[in-house]
PDB file of C-alpha atoms in Angstrom:
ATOM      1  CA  UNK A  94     -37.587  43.559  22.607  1.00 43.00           C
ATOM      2  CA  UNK A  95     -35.861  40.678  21.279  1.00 47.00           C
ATOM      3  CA  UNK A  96     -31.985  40.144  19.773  1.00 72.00           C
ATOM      4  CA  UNK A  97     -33.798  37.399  17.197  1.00 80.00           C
ATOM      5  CA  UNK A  98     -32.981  38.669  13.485  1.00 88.00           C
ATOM      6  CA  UNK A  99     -35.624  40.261  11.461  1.00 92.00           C
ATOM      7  CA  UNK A 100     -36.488  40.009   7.767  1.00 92.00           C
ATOM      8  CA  UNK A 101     -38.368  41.385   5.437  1.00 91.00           C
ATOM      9  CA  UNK A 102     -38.867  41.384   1.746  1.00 89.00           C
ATOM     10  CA  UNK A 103     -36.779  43.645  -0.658  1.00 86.00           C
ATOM     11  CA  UNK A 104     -39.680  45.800  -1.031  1.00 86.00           C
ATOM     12  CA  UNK A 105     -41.713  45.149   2.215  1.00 85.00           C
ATOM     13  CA  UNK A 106     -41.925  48.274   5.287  1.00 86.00           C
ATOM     14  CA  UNK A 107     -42.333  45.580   8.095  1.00 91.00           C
ATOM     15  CA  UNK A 108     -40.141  43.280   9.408  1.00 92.00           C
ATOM     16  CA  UNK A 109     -40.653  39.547  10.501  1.00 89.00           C
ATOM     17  CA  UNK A 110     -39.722  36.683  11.983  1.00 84.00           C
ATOM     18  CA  UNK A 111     -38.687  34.161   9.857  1.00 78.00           C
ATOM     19  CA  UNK A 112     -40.964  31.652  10.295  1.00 71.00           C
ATOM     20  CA  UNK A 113     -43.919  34.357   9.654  1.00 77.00           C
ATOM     21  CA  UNK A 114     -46.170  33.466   7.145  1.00 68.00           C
ATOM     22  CA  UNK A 115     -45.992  36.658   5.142  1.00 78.00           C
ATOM     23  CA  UNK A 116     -42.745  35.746   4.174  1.00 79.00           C
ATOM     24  CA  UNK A 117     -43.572  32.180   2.810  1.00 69.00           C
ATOM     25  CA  UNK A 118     -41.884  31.460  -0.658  1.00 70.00           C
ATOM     26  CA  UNK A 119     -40.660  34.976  -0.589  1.00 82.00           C
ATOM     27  CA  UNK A 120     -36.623  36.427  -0.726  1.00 87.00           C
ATOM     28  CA  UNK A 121     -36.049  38.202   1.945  1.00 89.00           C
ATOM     29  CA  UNK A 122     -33.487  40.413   3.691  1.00 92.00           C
ATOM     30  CA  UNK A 123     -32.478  41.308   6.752  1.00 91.00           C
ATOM     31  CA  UNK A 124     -33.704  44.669   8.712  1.00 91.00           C
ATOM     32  CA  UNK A 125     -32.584  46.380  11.640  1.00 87.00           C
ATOM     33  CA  UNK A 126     -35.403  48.662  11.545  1.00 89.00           C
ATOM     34  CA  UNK A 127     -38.661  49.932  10.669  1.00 89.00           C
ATOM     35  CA  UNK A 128     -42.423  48.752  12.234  1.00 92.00           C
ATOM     36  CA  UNK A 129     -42.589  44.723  12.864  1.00 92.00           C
ATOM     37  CA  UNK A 130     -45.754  42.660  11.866  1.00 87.00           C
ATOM     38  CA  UNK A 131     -48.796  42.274  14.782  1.00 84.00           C
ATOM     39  CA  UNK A 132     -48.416  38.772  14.371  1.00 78.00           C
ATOM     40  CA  UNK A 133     -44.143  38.291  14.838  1.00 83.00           C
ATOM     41  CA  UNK A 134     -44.807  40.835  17.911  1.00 85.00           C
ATOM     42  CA  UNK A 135     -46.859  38.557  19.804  1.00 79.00           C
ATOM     43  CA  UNK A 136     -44.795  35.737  19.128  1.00 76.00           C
ATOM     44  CA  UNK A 137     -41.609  37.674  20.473  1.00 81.00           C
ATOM     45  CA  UNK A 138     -43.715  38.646  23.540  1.00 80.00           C
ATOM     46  CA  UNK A 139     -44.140  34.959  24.109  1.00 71.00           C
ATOM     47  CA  UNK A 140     -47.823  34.968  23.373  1.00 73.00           C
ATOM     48  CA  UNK A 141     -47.507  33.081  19.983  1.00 73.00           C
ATOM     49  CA  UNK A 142     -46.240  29.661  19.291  1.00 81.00           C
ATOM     50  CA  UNK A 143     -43.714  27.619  21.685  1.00 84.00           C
ATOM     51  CA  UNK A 144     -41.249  25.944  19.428  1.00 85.00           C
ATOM     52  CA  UNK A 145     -39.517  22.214  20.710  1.00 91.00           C
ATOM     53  CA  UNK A 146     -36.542  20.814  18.923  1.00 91.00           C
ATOM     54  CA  UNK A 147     -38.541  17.876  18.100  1.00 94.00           C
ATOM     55  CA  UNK A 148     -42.159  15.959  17.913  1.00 95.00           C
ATOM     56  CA  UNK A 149     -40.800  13.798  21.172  1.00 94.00           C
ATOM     57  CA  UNK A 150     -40.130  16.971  22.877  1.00 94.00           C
ATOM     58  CA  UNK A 151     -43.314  18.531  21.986  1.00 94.00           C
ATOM     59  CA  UNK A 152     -45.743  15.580  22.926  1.00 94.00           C
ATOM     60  CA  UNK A 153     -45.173  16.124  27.037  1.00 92.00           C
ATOM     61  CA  UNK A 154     -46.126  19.488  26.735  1.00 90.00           C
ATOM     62  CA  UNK A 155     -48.675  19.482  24.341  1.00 91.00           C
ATOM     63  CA  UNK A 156     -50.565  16.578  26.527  1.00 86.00           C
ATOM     64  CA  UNK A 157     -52.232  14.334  24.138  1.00 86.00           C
ATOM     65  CA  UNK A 158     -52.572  10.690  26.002  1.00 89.00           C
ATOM     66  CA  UNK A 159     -48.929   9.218  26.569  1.00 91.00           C
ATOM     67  CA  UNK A 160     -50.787   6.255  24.772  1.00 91.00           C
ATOM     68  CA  UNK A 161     -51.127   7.685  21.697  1.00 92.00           C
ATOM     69  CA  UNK A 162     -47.303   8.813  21.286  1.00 94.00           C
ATOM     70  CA  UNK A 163     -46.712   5.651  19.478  1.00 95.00           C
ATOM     71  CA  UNK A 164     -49.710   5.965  17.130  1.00 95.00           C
ATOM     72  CA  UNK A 165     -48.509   9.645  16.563  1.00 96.00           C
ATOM     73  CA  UNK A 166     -44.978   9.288  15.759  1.00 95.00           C
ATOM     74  CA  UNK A 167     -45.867   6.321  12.844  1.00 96.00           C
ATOM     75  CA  UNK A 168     -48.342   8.529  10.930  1.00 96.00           C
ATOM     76  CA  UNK A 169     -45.702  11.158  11.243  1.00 96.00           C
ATOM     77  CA  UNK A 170     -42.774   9.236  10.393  1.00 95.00           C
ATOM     78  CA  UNK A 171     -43.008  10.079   6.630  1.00 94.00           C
ATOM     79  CA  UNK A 172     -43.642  13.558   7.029  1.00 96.00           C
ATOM     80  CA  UNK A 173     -40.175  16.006   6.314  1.00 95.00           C
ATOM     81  CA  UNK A 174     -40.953  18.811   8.649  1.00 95.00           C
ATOM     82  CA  UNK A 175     -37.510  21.369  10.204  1.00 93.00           C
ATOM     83  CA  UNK A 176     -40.169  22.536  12.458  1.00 92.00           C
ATOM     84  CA  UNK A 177     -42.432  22.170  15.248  1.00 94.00           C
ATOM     85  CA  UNK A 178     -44.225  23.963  17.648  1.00 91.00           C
ATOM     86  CA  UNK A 179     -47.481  24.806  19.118  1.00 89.00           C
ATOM     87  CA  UNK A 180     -49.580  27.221  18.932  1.00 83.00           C
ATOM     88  CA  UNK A 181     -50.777  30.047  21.649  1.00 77.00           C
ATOM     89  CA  UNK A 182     -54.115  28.505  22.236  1.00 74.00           C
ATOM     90  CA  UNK A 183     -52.240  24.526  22.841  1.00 81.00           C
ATOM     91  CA  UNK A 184     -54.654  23.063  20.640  1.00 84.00           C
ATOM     92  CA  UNK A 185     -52.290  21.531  18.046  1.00 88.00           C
ATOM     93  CA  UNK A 186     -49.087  21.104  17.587  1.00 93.00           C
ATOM     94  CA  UNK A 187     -47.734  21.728  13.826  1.00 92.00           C
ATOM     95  CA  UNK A 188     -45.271  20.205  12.153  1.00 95.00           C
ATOM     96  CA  UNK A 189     -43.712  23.003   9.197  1.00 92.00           C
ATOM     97  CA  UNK A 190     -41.153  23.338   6.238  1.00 90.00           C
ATOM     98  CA  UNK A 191     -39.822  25.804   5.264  1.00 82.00           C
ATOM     99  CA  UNK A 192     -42.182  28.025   7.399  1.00 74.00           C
ATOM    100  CA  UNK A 193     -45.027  26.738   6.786  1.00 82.00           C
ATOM    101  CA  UNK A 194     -46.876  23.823   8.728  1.00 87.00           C
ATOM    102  CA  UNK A 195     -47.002  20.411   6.600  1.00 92.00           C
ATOM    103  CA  UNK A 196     -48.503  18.079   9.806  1.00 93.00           C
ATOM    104  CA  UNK A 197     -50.722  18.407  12.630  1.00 93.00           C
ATOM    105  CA  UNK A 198     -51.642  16.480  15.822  1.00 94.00           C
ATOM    106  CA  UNK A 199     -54.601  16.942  17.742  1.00 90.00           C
ATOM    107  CA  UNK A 200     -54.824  15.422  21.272  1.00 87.00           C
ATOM    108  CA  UNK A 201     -57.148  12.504  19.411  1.00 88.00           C
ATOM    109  CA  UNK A 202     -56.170  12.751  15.908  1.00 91.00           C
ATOM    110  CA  UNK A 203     -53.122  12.812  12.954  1.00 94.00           C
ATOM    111  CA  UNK A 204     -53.279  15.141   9.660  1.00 93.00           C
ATOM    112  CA  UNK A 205     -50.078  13.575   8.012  1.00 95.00           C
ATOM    113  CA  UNK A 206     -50.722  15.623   5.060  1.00 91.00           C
ATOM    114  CA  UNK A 207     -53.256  18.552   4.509  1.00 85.00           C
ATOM    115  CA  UNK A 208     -55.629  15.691   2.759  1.00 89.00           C
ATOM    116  CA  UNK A 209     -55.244  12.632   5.209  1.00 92.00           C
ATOM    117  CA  UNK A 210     -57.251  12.533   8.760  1.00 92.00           C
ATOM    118  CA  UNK A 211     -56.297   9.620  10.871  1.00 92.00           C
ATOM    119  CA  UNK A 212     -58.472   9.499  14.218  1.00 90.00           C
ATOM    120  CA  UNK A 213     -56.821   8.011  17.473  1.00 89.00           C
ATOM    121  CA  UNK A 214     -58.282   6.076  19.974  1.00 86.00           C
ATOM    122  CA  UNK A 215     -60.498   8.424  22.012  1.00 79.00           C
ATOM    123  CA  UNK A 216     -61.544  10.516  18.860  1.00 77.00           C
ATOM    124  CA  UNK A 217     -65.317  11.635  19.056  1.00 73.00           C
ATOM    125  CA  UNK A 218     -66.507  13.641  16.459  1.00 69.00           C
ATOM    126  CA  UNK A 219     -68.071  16.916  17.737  1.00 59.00           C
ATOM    127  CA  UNK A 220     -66.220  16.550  20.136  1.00 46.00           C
ATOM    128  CA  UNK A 221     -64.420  20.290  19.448  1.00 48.00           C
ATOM    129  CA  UNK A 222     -67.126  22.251  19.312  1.00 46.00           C
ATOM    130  CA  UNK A 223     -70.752  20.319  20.039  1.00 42.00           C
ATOM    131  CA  UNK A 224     -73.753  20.850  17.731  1.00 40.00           C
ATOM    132  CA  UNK A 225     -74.739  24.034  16.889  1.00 44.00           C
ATOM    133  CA  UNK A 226     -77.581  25.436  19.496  1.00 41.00           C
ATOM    134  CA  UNK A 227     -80.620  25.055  16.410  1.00 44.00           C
ATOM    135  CA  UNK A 228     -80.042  21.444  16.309  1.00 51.00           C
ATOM    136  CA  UNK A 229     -79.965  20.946  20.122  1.00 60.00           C
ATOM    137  CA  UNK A 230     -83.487  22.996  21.431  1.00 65.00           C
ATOM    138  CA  UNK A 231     -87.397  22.306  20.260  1.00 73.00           C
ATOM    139  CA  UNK A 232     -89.225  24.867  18.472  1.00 79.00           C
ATOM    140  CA  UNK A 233     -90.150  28.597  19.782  1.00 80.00           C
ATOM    141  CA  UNK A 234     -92.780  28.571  22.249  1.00 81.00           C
ATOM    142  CA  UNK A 235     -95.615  30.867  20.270  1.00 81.00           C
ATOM    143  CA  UNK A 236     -97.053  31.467  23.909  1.00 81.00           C
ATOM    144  CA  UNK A 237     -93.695  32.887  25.634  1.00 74.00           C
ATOM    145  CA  UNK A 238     -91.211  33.451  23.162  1.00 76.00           C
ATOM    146  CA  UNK A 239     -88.215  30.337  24.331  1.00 75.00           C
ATOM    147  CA  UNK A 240     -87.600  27.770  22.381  1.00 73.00           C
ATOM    148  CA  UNK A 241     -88.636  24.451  24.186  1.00 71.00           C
ATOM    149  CA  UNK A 242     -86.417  21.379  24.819  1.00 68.00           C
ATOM    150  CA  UNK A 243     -86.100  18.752  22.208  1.00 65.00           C
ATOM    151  CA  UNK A 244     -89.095  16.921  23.887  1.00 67.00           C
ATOM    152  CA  UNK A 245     -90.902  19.573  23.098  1.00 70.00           C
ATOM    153  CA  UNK A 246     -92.031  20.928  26.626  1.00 72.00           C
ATOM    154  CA  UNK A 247     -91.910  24.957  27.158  1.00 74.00           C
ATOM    155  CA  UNK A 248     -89.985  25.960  30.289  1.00 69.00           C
ATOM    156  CA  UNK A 249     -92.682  28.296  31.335  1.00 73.00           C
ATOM    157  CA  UNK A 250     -95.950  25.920  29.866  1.00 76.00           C
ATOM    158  CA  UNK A 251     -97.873  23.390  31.623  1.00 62.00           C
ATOM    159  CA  UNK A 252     -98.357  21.185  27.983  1.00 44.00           C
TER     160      UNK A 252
END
């Protein structure tokens, strides 16, 4: 599959890549056999996170607005990260230590720090996910059973 070195812990049946997260603040060892984790599977495949040198190298790919780069880098210039990469789905890219991610960019936004949000220019809130579908439609039509538009109107009614 892969010629990348395995671990695992002293008592531990699977093995891992380093970076996994079952092997966060653990001692570890390395293996040349036995059953490796779902998780450091997919990311040998490919199909888990793509891993750049640095944040600059990360940023084209990732494609958060070239005018934000700036913005991006200062918020993150504190942070001490030996790690970054981004994840299957391209969302985010992460910033980690010592296998674990410290940072986080979004294409509008900066988490320095697991506590600190910064938006960036072009942030909406919502703008993710949208309002959940109870919040966006009327109330239930007691006539035909579909819930009517936030003016209140029912598809299927004349009122």
């Amino acid at each position: 599959m892969s010629t990348t070195t395995l671990f695992r812990t002293a008592t531990g049946g699977r093995r891992h890549i380093r970076a996994c997260p079952h092997l966060l603040d653990k001692e570890v060892v390395e293996a040349a056999d036995g059953e490796i984790c779902a998780m450091c599977e997919r990311e040998l495949r490919g199909e888990g996170r793509l891993y750049f040198a640095s944040l600059a190298e990360a940023l084209p790919e990732f494609g958060a607005p070239r005018s934000n780069w700036p913005l991006i880098a200062q918020h993150l210039a504190g942070v001490e990260y030996d790690e970054v990469w981004i994840v299957n789905s391209g969302s985010y890219i992460a910033l980690g230590r010592g296998g674990r991610a410290v940072a986080w960019v979004g294409k509008s936004y900066v988490n320095p720090s697991a506590e600190e949000f910064v938006e960036l220019p072009g942030y909406r809130v919502g703008g993710g996910g949208g309002a959940p579908v109870h919040e966006t439609w009327g109330e239930t039509c007691q006539v035909h059973f579909v819930q009517r538009s936030r003016n209140g109107c029912c598809e299927r009614c004349d009122d």
